[in-house]
PDB file of C-alpha atoms and ligand atoms in Angstrom:
ATOM      1  CA  UNK A   1     199.844 307.430   7.904  1.00 39.00           C
ATOM      2  CA  UNK A   2     201.664 307.143  11.177  1.00 43.00           C
ATOM      3  CA  UNK A   3     200.377 310.536  12.317  1.00 44.00           C
ATOM      4  CA  UNK A   4     196.803 309.682  11.359  1.00 47.00           C
ATOM      5  CA  UNK A   5     197.025 306.450  13.258  1.00 48.00           C
ATOM      6  CA  UNK A   6     198.241 308.069  16.444  1.00 46.00           C
ATOM      7  CA  UNK A   7     195.556 310.761  16.236  1.00 45.00           C
ATOM      8  CA  UNK A   8     192.910 308.047  15.912  1.00 48.00           C
ATOM      9  CA  UNK A   9     194.355 306.136  18.855  1.00 47.00           C
ATOM     10  CA  UNK A  10     194.500 309.374  20.817  1.00 47.00           C
ATOM     11  CA  UNK A  11     190.842 310.137  20.175  1.00 46.00           C
ATOM     12  CA  UNK A  12     189.904 306.596  21.158  1.00 46.00           C
ATOM     13  CA  UNK A  13     191.791 306.913  24.433  1.00 47.00           C
ATOM     14  CA  UNK A  14     190.142 310.261  25.119  1.00 47.00           C
ATOM     15  CA  UNK A  15     186.682 308.825  24.471  1.00 46.00           C
ATOM     16  CA  UNK A  16     187.415 305.978  26.873  1.00 45.00           C
ATOM     17  CA  UNK A  17     188.658 308.438  29.478  1.00 46.00           C
ATOM     18  CA  UNK A  18     185.430 310.458  29.216  1.00 46.00           C
ATOM     19  CA  UNK A  19     183.308 307.322  29.661  1.00 44.00           C
ATOM     20  CA  UNK A  20     185.457 306.211  32.608  1.00 43.00           C
ATOM     21  CA  UNK A  21     185.243 309.554  34.386  1.00 44.00           C
ATOM     22  CA  UNK A  22     181.476 309.803  33.816  1.00 42.00           C
ATOM     23  CA  UNK A  23     180.909 306.424  35.442  1.00 41.00           C
ATOM     24  CA  UNK A  24     183.332 307.273  38.265  1.00 47.00           C
ATOM     25  CA  UNK A  25     181.093 310.245  38.998  1.00 48.00           C
ATOM     26  CA  UNK A  26     178.199 308.026  39.996  1.00 51.00           C
ATOM     27  CA  UNK A  27     175.827 308.628  37.113  1.00 61.00           C
ATOM     28  CA  UNK A  28     175.669 312.380  37.225  1.00 86.00           C
ATOM     29  CA  UNK A  29     172.239 313.025  38.795  1.00 92.00           C
ATOM     30  CA  UNK A  30     172.127 315.542  41.651  1.00 95.00           C
ATOM     31  CA  UNK A  31     170.849 314.103  44.923  1.00 95.00           C
ATOM     32  CA  UNK A  32     168.116 315.328  47.207  1.00 96.00           C
ATOM     33  CA  UNK A  33     169.591 315.558  50.699  1.00 97.00           C
ATOM     34  CA  UNK A  34     166.096 315.155  52.152  1.00 96.00           C
ATOM     35  CA  UNK A  35     165.577 311.894  50.287  1.00 97.00           C
ATOM     36  CA  UNK A  36     169.008 310.572  51.361  1.00 97.00           C
ATOM     37  CA  UNK A  37     168.261 311.596  54.943  1.00 98.00           C
ATOM     38  CA  UNK A  38     164.918 309.790  54.852  1.00 97.00           C
ATOM     39  CA  UNK A  39     166.894 306.680  53.884  1.00 97.00           C
ATOM     40  CA  UNK A  40     169.138 307.228  56.922  1.00 97.00           C
ATOM     41  CA  UNK A  41     172.478 308.485  55.593  1.00 98.00           C
ATOM     42  CA  UNK A  42     174.095 311.617  54.199  1.00 98.00           C
ATOM     43  CA  UNK A  43     177.282 312.252  52.254  1.00 98.00           C
ATOM     44  CA  UNK A  44     178.703 315.669  53.022  1.00 98.00           C
ATOM     45  CA  UNK A  45     181.503 317.519  51.258  1.00 98.00           C
ATOM     46  CA  UNK A  46     184.022 319.215  53.535  1.00 98.00           C
ATOM     47  CA  UNK A  47     187.652 320.311  53.439  1.00 98.00           C
ATOM     48  CA  UNK A  48     190.213 317.917  54.908  1.00 98.00           C
ATOM     49  CA  UNK A  49     193.129 320.299  55.424  1.00 98.00           C
ATOM     50  CA  UNK A  50     191.767 323.497  56.988  1.00 98.00           C
ATOM     51  CA  UNK A  51     192.419 323.595  60.768  1.00 97.00           C
ATOM     52  CA  UNK A  52     189.463 324.932  62.761  1.00 98.00           C
ATOM     53  CA  UNK A  53     187.072 324.551  59.804  1.00 98.00           C
ATOM     54  CA  UNK A  54     187.334 321.178  58.105  1.00 98.00           C
ATOM     55  CA  UNK A  55     190.142 318.869  59.117  1.00 98.00           C
ATOM     56  CA  UNK A  56     190.749 315.149  58.860  1.00 98.00           C
ATOM     57  CA  UNK A  57     192.800 314.168  61.886  1.00 97.00           C
ATOM     58  CA  UNK A  58     195.462 311.454  61.887  1.00 97.00           C
ATOM     59  CA  UNK A  59     192.971 309.093  63.590  1.00 97.00           C
ATOM     60  CA  UNK A  60     190.593 309.762  60.657  1.00 95.00           C
ATOM     61  CA  UNK A  61     188.115 311.697  62.777  1.00 97.00           C
ATOM     62  CA  UNK A  62     186.888 315.053  61.478  1.00 98.00           C
ATOM     63  CA  UNK A  63     186.900 318.350  63.340  1.00 98.00           C
ATOM     64  CA  UNK A  64     186.123 321.975  62.593  1.00 98.00           C
ATOM     65  CA  UNK A  65     183.340 324.509  62.435  1.00 98.00           C
ATOM     66  CA  UNK A  66     182.121 323.272  59.036  1.00 98.00           C
ATOM     67  CA  UNK A  67     181.989 319.738  60.454  1.00 98.00           C
ATOM     68  CA  UNK A  68     179.937 320.983  63.435  1.00 98.00           C
ATOM     69  CA  UNK A  69     177.548 322.868  61.147  1.00 98.00           C
ATOM     70  CA  UNK A  70     177.203 319.809  58.892  1.00 98.00           C
ATOM     71  CA  UNK A  71     176.507 317.523  61.862  1.00 98.00           C
ATOM     72  CA  UNK A  72     173.959 319.906  63.349  1.00 98.00           C
ATOM     73  CA  UNK A  73     172.146 320.226  60.011  1.00 98.00           C
ATOM     74  CA  UNK A  74     172.260 316.455  59.479  1.00 98.00           C
ATOM     75  CA  UNK A  75     170.803 315.979  62.971  1.00 98.00           C
ATOM     76  CA  UNK A  76     167.883 318.260  62.110  1.00 98.00           C
ATOM     77  CA  UNK A  77     167.313 316.159  58.974  1.00 98.00           C
ATOM     78  CA  UNK A  78     167.217 313.071  61.210  1.00 98.00           C
ATOM     79  CA  UNK A  79     170.712 311.682  60.532  1.00 98.00           C
ATOM     80  CA  UNK A  80     173.109 310.901  63.396  1.00 98.00           C
ATOM     81  CA  UNK A  81     176.813 311.826  63.046  1.00 97.00           C
ATOM     82  CA  UNK A  82     177.849 308.176  62.651  1.00 97.00           C
ATOM     83  CA  UNK A  83     175.648 307.951  59.553  1.00 98.00           C
ATOM     84  CA  UNK A  84     177.397 310.821  57.785  1.00 98.00           C
ATOM     85  CA  UNK A  85     180.083 310.016  55.247  1.00 98.00           C
ATOM     86  CA  UNK A  86     182.427 312.941  54.734  1.00 98.00           C
ATOM     87  CA  UNK A  87     183.968 313.448  51.321  1.00 98.00           C
ATOM     88  CA  UNK A  88     186.896 315.711  50.550  1.00 98.00           C
ATOM     89  CA  UNK A  89     185.743 318.634  48.432  1.00 98.00           C
ATOM     90  CA  UNK A  90     188.556 320.776  47.031  1.00 98.00           C
ATOM     91  CA  UNK A  91     187.464 324.296  46.078  1.00 98.00           C
ATOM     92  CA  UNK A  92     187.342 323.724  42.328  1.00 98.00           C
ATOM     93  CA  UNK A  93     185.297 320.522  42.601  1.00 98.00           C
ATOM     94  CA  UNK A  94     182.416 321.589  44.837  1.00 98.00           C
ATOM     95  CA  UNK A  95     179.842 322.467  42.166  1.00 98.00           C
ATOM     96  CA  UNK A  96     180.643 319.287  40.219  1.00 98.00           C
ATOM     97  CA  UNK A  97     180.387 317.082  43.306  1.00 98.00           C
ATOM     98  CA  UNK A  98     176.892 318.480  43.934  1.00 98.00           C
ATOM     99  CA  UNK A  99     175.808 318.374  40.299  1.00 98.00           C
ATOM    100  CA  UNK A 100     176.976 314.760  39.885  1.00 97.00           C
ATOM    101  CA  UNK A 101     175.245 313.629  43.047  1.00 97.00           C
ATOM    102  CA  UNK A 102     178.486 312.564  44.717  1.00 98.00           C
ATOM    103  CA  UNK A 103     177.508 314.518  47.836  1.00 98.00           C
ATOM    104  CA  UNK A 104     174.181 315.517  49.375  1.00 98.00           C
ATOM    105  CA  UNK A 105     175.478 318.882  50.444  1.00 98.00           C
ATOM    106  CA  UNK A 106     178.738 320.789  50.853  1.00 98.00           C
ATOM    107  CA  UNK A 107     179.889 322.617  54.010  1.00 98.00           C
ATOM    108  CA  UNK A 108     183.388 323.658  52.997  1.00 98.00           C
ATOM    109  CA  UNK A 109     184.141 327.373  53.490  1.00 98.00           C
ATOM    110  CA  UNK A 110     181.929 327.760  50.430  1.00 98.00           C
ATOM    111  CA  UNK A 111     181.213 331.377  49.457  1.00 98.00           C
ATOM    112  CA  UNK A 112     177.721 332.054  48.159  1.00 98.00           C
ATOM    113  CA  UNK A 113     178.218 333.730  44.772  1.00 98.00           C
ATOM    114  CA  UNK A 114     176.030 334.513  41.776  1.00 97.00           C
ATOM    115  CA  UNK A 115     178.351 332.589  39.450  1.00 97.00           C
ATOM    116  CA  UNK A 116     178.033 329.465  41.608  1.00 98.00           C
ATOM    117  CA  UNK A 117     174.270 329.941  41.926  1.00 98.00           C
ATOM    118  CA  UNK A 118     174.047 329.174  38.200  1.00 98.00           C
ATOM    119  CA  UNK A 119     175.004 325.599  39.065  1.00 98.00           C
ATOM    120  CA  UNK A 120     174.005 324.961  42.682  1.00 98.00           C
ATOM    121  CA  UNK A 121     171.828 326.479  45.393  1.00 98.00           C
ATOM    122  CA  UNK A 122     172.883 327.673  48.834  1.00 98.00           C
ATOM    123  CA  UNK A 123     171.346 327.626  52.281  1.00 98.00           C
ATOM    124  CA  UNK A 124     172.751 330.134  54.750  1.00 98.00           C
ATOM    125  CA  UNK A 125     174.916 332.060  55.156  1.00 98.00           C
ATOM    126  CA  UNK A 126     176.074 330.528  58.433  1.00 98.00           C
ATOM    127  CA  UNK A 127     179.211 332.673  58.621  1.00 98.00           C
ATOM    128  CA  UNK A 128     180.700 335.735  56.902  1.00 98.00           C
ATOM    129  CA  UNK A 129     184.460 335.740  56.374  1.00 98.00           C
ATOM    130  CA  UNK A 130     186.649 338.162  54.420  1.00 98.00           C
ATOM    131  CA  UNK A 131     189.646 337.705  52.163  1.00 98.00           C
ATOM    132  CA  UNK A 132     193.023 338.431  53.747  1.00 98.00           C
ATOM    133  CA  UNK A 133     196.747 337.625  53.444  1.00 98.00           C
ATOM    134  CA  UNK A 134     199.120 335.236  55.231  1.00 98.00           C
ATOM    135  CA  UNK A 135     202.878 335.916  55.212  1.00 98.00           C
ATOM    136  CA  UNK A 136     205.995 334.797  57.065  1.00 98.00           C
ATOM    137  CA  UNK A 137     206.165 336.402  60.521  1.00 98.00           C
ATOM    138  CA  UNK A 138     209.272 338.448  59.717  1.00 97.00           C
ATOM    139  CA  UNK A 139     207.783 339.933  56.533  1.00 96.00           C
ATOM    140  CA  UNK A 140     207.320 343.693  56.946  1.00 95.00           C
ATOM    141  CA  UNK A 141     206.778 344.522  53.259  1.00 93.00           C
ATOM    142  CA  UNK A 142     203.349 342.985  52.717  1.00 94.00           C
ATOM    143  CA  UNK A 143     200.781 344.720  54.879  1.00 93.00           C
ATOM    144  CA  UNK A 144     197.609 344.383  52.787  1.00 92.00           C
ATOM    145  CA  UNK A 145     196.456 343.976  49.186  1.00 90.00           C
ATOM    146  CA  UNK A 146     197.777 347.392  48.175  1.00 88.00           C
ATOM    147  CA  UNK A 147     201.328 346.412  49.119  1.00 88.00           C
ATOM    148  CA  UNK A 148     201.247 343.516  46.643  1.00 86.00           C
ATOM    149  CA  UNK A 149     203.546 344.920  44.004  1.00 81.00           C
ATOM    150  CA  UNK A 150     206.946 344.259  42.460  1.00 76.00           C
ATOM    151  CA  UNK A 151     205.708 340.957  41.063  1.00 80.00           C
ATOM    152  CA  UNK A 152     205.219 339.376  44.472  1.00 92.00           C
ATOM    153  CA  UNK A 153     204.368 335.687  44.338  1.00 95.00           C
ATOM    154  CA  UNK A 154     200.930 335.054  45.752  1.00 96.00           C
ATOM    155  CA  UNK A 155     199.395 331.616  46.237  1.00 98.00           C
ATOM    156  CA  UNK A 156     195.707 330.782  46.217  1.00 98.00           C
ATOM    157  CA  UNK A 157     193.491 327.869  45.248  1.00 98.00           C
ATOM    158  CA  UNK A 158     192.037 327.026  41.850  1.00 98.00           C
ATOM    159  CA  UNK A 159     188.314 327.673  41.631  1.00 98.00           C
ATOM    160  CA  UNK A 160     188.175 329.825  44.765  1.00 98.00           C
ATOM    161  CA  UNK A 161     186.658 333.302  45.021  1.00 98.00           C
ATOM    162  CA  UNK A 162     189.903 334.793  46.456  1.00 98.00           C
ATOM    163  CA  UNK A 163     191.857 333.595  43.395  1.00 97.00           C
ATOM    164  CA  UNK A 164     189.206 335.197  41.182  1.00 97.00           C
ATOM    165  CA  UNK A 165     189.386 338.465  43.147  1.00 96.00           C
ATOM    166  CA  UNK A 166     193.154 338.569  42.617  1.00 95.00           C
ATOM    167  CA  UNK A 167     192.699 337.980  38.881  1.00 95.00           C
ATOM    168  CA  UNK A 168     190.023 340.674  38.679  1.00 95.00           C
ATOM    169  CA  UNK A 169     191.693 343.360  40.805  1.00 93.00           C
ATOM    170  CA  UNK A 170     195.392 342.712  41.376  1.00 90.00           C
ATOM    171  CA  UNK A 171     196.562 340.766  38.316  1.00 85.00           C
ATOM    172  CA  UNK A 172     198.901 343.530  37.178  1.00 86.00           C
ATOM    173  CA  UNK A 173     200.644 343.673  40.573  1.00 84.00           C
ATOM    174  CA  UNK A 174     201.275 340.044  41.481  1.00 92.00           C
ATOM    175  CA  UNK A 175     202.169 336.654  40.104  1.00 94.00           C
ATOM    176  CA  UNK A 176     199.307 334.395  41.109  1.00 95.00           C
ATOM    177  CA  UNK A 177     200.095 330.721  41.618  1.00 96.00           C
ATOM    178  CA  UNK A 178     197.099 328.454  41.966  1.00 98.00           C
ATOM    179  CA  UNK A 179     197.278 325.162  43.840  1.00 98.00           C
ATOM    180  CA  UNK A 180     194.556 322.620  44.631  1.00 96.00           C
ATOM    181  CA  UNK A 181     194.581 323.183  48.393  1.00 97.00           C
ATOM    182  CA  UNK A 182     195.493 325.899  50.874  1.00 98.00           C
ATOM    183  CA  UNK A 183     197.741 323.496  52.776  1.00 97.00           C
ATOM    184  CA  UNK A 184     199.885 323.242  49.620  1.00 98.00           C
ATOM    185  CA  UNK A 185     200.010 327.059  49.466  1.00 98.00           C
ATOM    186  CA  UNK A 186     201.026 327.185  53.134  1.00 98.00           C
ATOM    187  CA  UNK A 187     203.891 324.743  52.500  1.00 98.00           C
ATOM    188  CA  UNK A 188     205.042 326.942  49.602  1.00 98.00           C
ATOM    189  CA  UNK A 189     204.934 329.966  51.908  1.00 98.00           C
ATOM    190  CA  UNK A 190     206.876 328.193  54.656  1.00 98.00           C
ATOM    191  CA  UNK A 191     209.655 327.162  52.307  1.00 97.00           C
ATOM    192  CA  UNK A 192     209.816 330.573  50.639  1.00 97.00           C
ATOM    193  CA  UNK A 193     208.525 329.552  47.201  1.00 97.00           C
ATOM    194  CA  UNK A 194     205.795 332.204  47.492  1.00 97.00           C
ATOM    195  CA  UNK A 195     205.613 335.528  49.364  1.00 97.00           C
ATOM    196  CA  UNK A 196     202.017 335.292  50.573  1.00 97.00           C
ATOM    197  CA  UNK A 197     198.898 333.139  50.622  1.00 98.00           C
ATOM    198  CA  UNK A 198     195.481 334.647  50.112  1.00 98.00           C
ATOM    199  CA  UNK A 199     192.081 333.341  51.088  1.00 98.00           C
ATOM    200  CA  UNK A 200     189.486 333.939  53.805  1.00 98.00           C
ATOM    201  CA  UNK A 201     190.816 335.372  57.069  1.00 98.00           C
ATOM    202  CA  UNK A 202     189.235 332.601  59.144  1.00 98.00           C
ATOM    203  CA  UNK A 203     191.094 329.932  57.133  1.00 98.00           C
ATOM    204  CA  UNK A 204     194.396 331.807  57.348  1.00 98.00           C
ATOM    205  CA  UNK A 205     193.966 332.264  61.120  1.00 97.00           C
ATOM    206  CA  UNK A 206     193.853 328.471  61.474  1.00 97.00           C
ATOM    207  CA  UNK A 207     197.191 328.077  59.677  1.00 98.00           C
ATOM    208  CA  UNK A 208     198.804 330.972  61.560  1.00 97.00           C
ATOM    209  CA  UNK A 209     198.063 329.320  64.902  1.00 96.00           C
ATOM    210  CA  UNK A 210     199.358 325.991  63.612  1.00 95.00           C
ATOM    211  CA  UNK A 211     202.766 327.607  62.909  1.00 95.00           C
ATOM    212  CA  UNK A 212     203.124 330.154  65.711  1.00 91.00           C
ATOM    213  CA  UNK A 213     206.010 332.572  65.350  1.00 95.00           C
ATOM    214  CA  UNK A 214     206.389 331.467  61.736  1.00 97.00           C
ATOM    215  CA  UNK A 215     203.284 332.781  59.922  1.00 98.00           C
ATOM    216  CA  UNK A 216     200.962 335.762  60.477  1.00 97.00           C
ATOM    217  CA  UNK A 217     197.782 337.201  58.976  1.00 97.00           C
ATOM    218  CA  UNK A 218     198.198 340.825  57.819  1.00 96.00           C
ATOM    219  CA  UNK A 219     195.894 343.705  56.928  1.00 91.00           C
ATOM    220  CA  UNK A 220     192.163 344.098  57.061  1.00 94.00           C
ATOM    221  CA  UNK A 221     189.789 341.751  55.201  1.00 97.00           C
ATOM    222  CA  UNK A 222     189.111 343.169  51.744  1.00 96.00           C
ATOM    223  CA  UNK A 223     186.074 341.161  50.551  1.00 97.00           C
ATOM    224  CA  UNK A 224     182.973 339.612  52.071  1.00 97.00           C
ATOM    225  CA  UNK A 225     182.749 335.821  51.865  1.00 98.00           C
ATOM    226  CA  UNK A 226     179.365 334.588  53.082  1.00 98.00           C
ATOM    227  CA  UNK A 227     179.591 330.835  53.717  1.00 98.00           C
ATOM    228  CA  UNK A 228     176.651 328.783  52.503  1.00 98.00           C
ATOM    229  CA  UNK A 229     175.715 325.131  52.431  1.00 98.00           C
ATOM    230  CA  UNK A 230     175.799 324.138  48.779  1.00 98.00           C
ATOM    231  CA  UNK A 231     173.091 321.785  47.545  1.00 98.00           C
ATOM    232  CA  UNK A 232     171.368 320.642  44.357  1.00 98.00           C
ATOM    233  CA  UNK A 233     170.023 323.514  42.297  1.00 98.00           C
ATOM    234  CA  UNK A 234     166.252 323.801  42.460  1.00 97.00           C
ATOM    235  CA  UNK A 235     165.871 321.633  45.596  1.00 98.00           C
ATOM    236  CA  UNK A 236     163.955 324.348  47.433  1.00 98.00           C
ATOM    237  CA  UNK A 237     162.541 321.973  50.031  1.00 98.00           C
ATOM    238  CA  UNK A 238     165.995 320.881  51.198  1.00 98.00           C
ATOM    239  CA  UNK A 239     167.279 324.453  51.095  1.00 98.00           C
ATOM    240  CA  UNK A 240     164.439 325.658  53.272  1.00 98.00           C
ATOM    241  CA  UNK A 241     164.946 322.801  55.793  1.00 98.00           C
ATOM    242  CA  UNK A 242     168.684 323.535  55.994  1.00 98.00           C
ATOM    243  CA  UNK A 243     167.946 327.238  56.452  1.00 98.00           C
ATOM    244  CA  UNK A 244     165.638 326.318  59.363  1.00 98.00           C
ATOM    245  CA  UNK A 245     168.429 324.193  60.861  1.00 98.00           C
ATOM    246  CA  UNK A 246     170.976 327.046  60.609  1.00 98.00           C
ATOM    247  CA  UNK A 247     168.471 329.428  62.215  1.00 98.00           C
ATOM    248  CA  UNK A 248     167.985 326.999  65.074  1.00 98.00           C
ATOM    249  CA  UNK A 249     171.707 326.410  65.471  1.00 98.00           C
ATOM    250  CA  UNK A 250     172.176 330.150  65.942  1.00 98.00           C
ATOM    251  CA  UNK A 251     169.154 330.542  68.256  1.00 98.00           C
ATOM    252  CA  UNK A 252     169.794 327.615  70.597  1.00 98.00           C
ATOM    253  CA  UNK A 253     173.428 328.582  71.279  1.00 98.00           C
ATOM    254  CA  UNK A 254     174.975 325.654  69.355  1.00 98.00           C
ATOM    255  CA  UNK A 255     176.453 327.982  66.730  1.00 98.00           C
ATOM    256  CA  UNK A 256     178.396 329.980  69.321  1.00 98.00           C
ATOM    257  CA  UNK A 257     179.517 326.848  71.181  1.00 98.00           C
ATOM    258  CA  UNK A 258     180.644 325.188  67.938  1.00 98.00           C
ATOM    259  CA  UNK A 259     182.573 328.297  66.902  1.00 98.00           C
ATOM    260  CA  UNK A 260     184.352 328.607  70.259  1.00 98.00           C
ATOM    261  CA  UNK A 261     185.224 324.892  70.296  1.00 98.00           C
ATOM    262  CA  UNK A 262     186.763 324.954  66.815  1.00 98.00           C
ATOM    263  CA  UNK A 263     187.828 328.320  65.398  1.00 97.00           C
ATOM    264  CA  UNK A 264     188.177 329.720  68.944  1.00 96.00           C
ATOM    265  CA  UNK A 265     191.671 328.229  69.333  1.00 91.00           C
ATOM    266  CA  UNK A 266     192.994 330.518  66.586  1.00 92.00           C
ATOM    267  CA  UNK A 267     192.041 333.666  68.497  1.00 91.00           C
ATOM    268  CA  UNK A 268     189.744 334.736  65.633  1.00 95.00           C
ATOM    269  CA  UNK A 269     187.129 336.848  67.414  1.00 94.00           C
ATOM    270  CA  UNK A 270     183.588 335.523  67.295  1.00 96.00           C
ATOM    271  CA  UNK A 271     181.427 337.854  65.203  1.00 95.00           C
ATOM    272  CA  UNK A 272     177.669 338.318  65.469  1.00 96.00           C
ATOM    273  CA  UNK A 273     175.989 335.436  63.642  1.00 97.00           C
ATOM    274  CA  UNK A 274     174.651 336.250  60.169  1.00 97.00           C
ATOM    275  CA  UNK A 275     171.014 336.255  59.130  1.00 96.00           C
ATOM    276  CA  UNK A 276     169.942 333.434  56.836  1.00 96.00           C
ATOM    277  CA  UNK A 277     169.084 334.682  53.369  1.00 94.00           C
ATOM    278  CA  UNK A 278     165.952 332.936  52.100  1.00 93.00           C
ATOM    279  CA  UNK A 279     166.292 333.919  48.456  1.00 88.00           C
TER     280      UNK A 279
HETATM  281  N1  LIG B 301     185.372 331.035  50.558  1.00 93.40           N
HETATM  282  C1  LIG B 301     186.167 331.013  49.395  1.00 93.40           C
HETATM  283  C2  LIG B 301     185.589 330.139  48.298  1.00 93.40           C
HETATM  284  O1  LIG B 301     184.576 329.562  48.451  1.00 93.40           O
HETATM  285  C3  LIG B 301     187.596 330.586  49.701  1.00 93.40           C
HETATM  286  C4  LIG B 301     187.738 329.352  50.518  1.00 93.40           C
HETATM  287  C5  LIG B 301     187.747 328.086  49.700  1.00 93.40           C
HETATM  288  O2  LIG B 301     188.337 328.059  48.619  1.00 93.40           O
HETATM  289  O3  LIG B 301     187.191 327.110  50.198  1.00 93.40           O
HETATM  290  O4  LIG B 301     186.119 330.046  47.239  1.00 93.40           O
END
């Protein structure tokens, strides 16, 4: 009797939790960024903890290349920076945030992938990064993915493509620990709880410069990570407008200026801009 009762209570609590989280997600309909823009505002998903790319500063301002790209695109859709609301978008939540209509679009070091294209669409790419490794500066053992052996502890982020690549290709060599954010991985690396952090080289470069003499990026990039702007699946009109905006950002010199002003500080060399893929 007692067991039955607690199971029933448990199911009731679970049902309530599902209802509560559905309503917290704002109704669940994807948004059209063009429609939001025509009403004067945009909500944009970015990272809050990635120096050079998407960072919320102590004064609550936002800086980084993704922020610059988002503001440029918003401008082309007719929305001024002060009318953008930024929303933190951890790697594992990006598709859901778009699908539930909690953001109009996502500019958050977001790799365009076929698996993600089942749920969202992408404009871009506006940048092509590659997966790499971050270690403590005095580490001479880890020099690239092939030196990840002897059950090394490697940190990456839940729901990210680098974590998936490790599971697919290096699972037998390393112990993968998945956190919600790269800043949490970097703390674990600094205090010795893990041996290395893996994600895109451009993200790791931002952390390396934040802790000079303490952390370094090693090896050559071993994947291609084309960054797209994630938006509601099937919203071809918005996708095409955002693609136009990225094209213009590259052509009018804003892309290069934005890169130098943000990522430039890390010493990451500016590559040739990518070509937008109008799939
Ligand atoms: N670009 C990769 C991804 O989209 C890694 C960076 C991130 O997690 O934001 O998963």
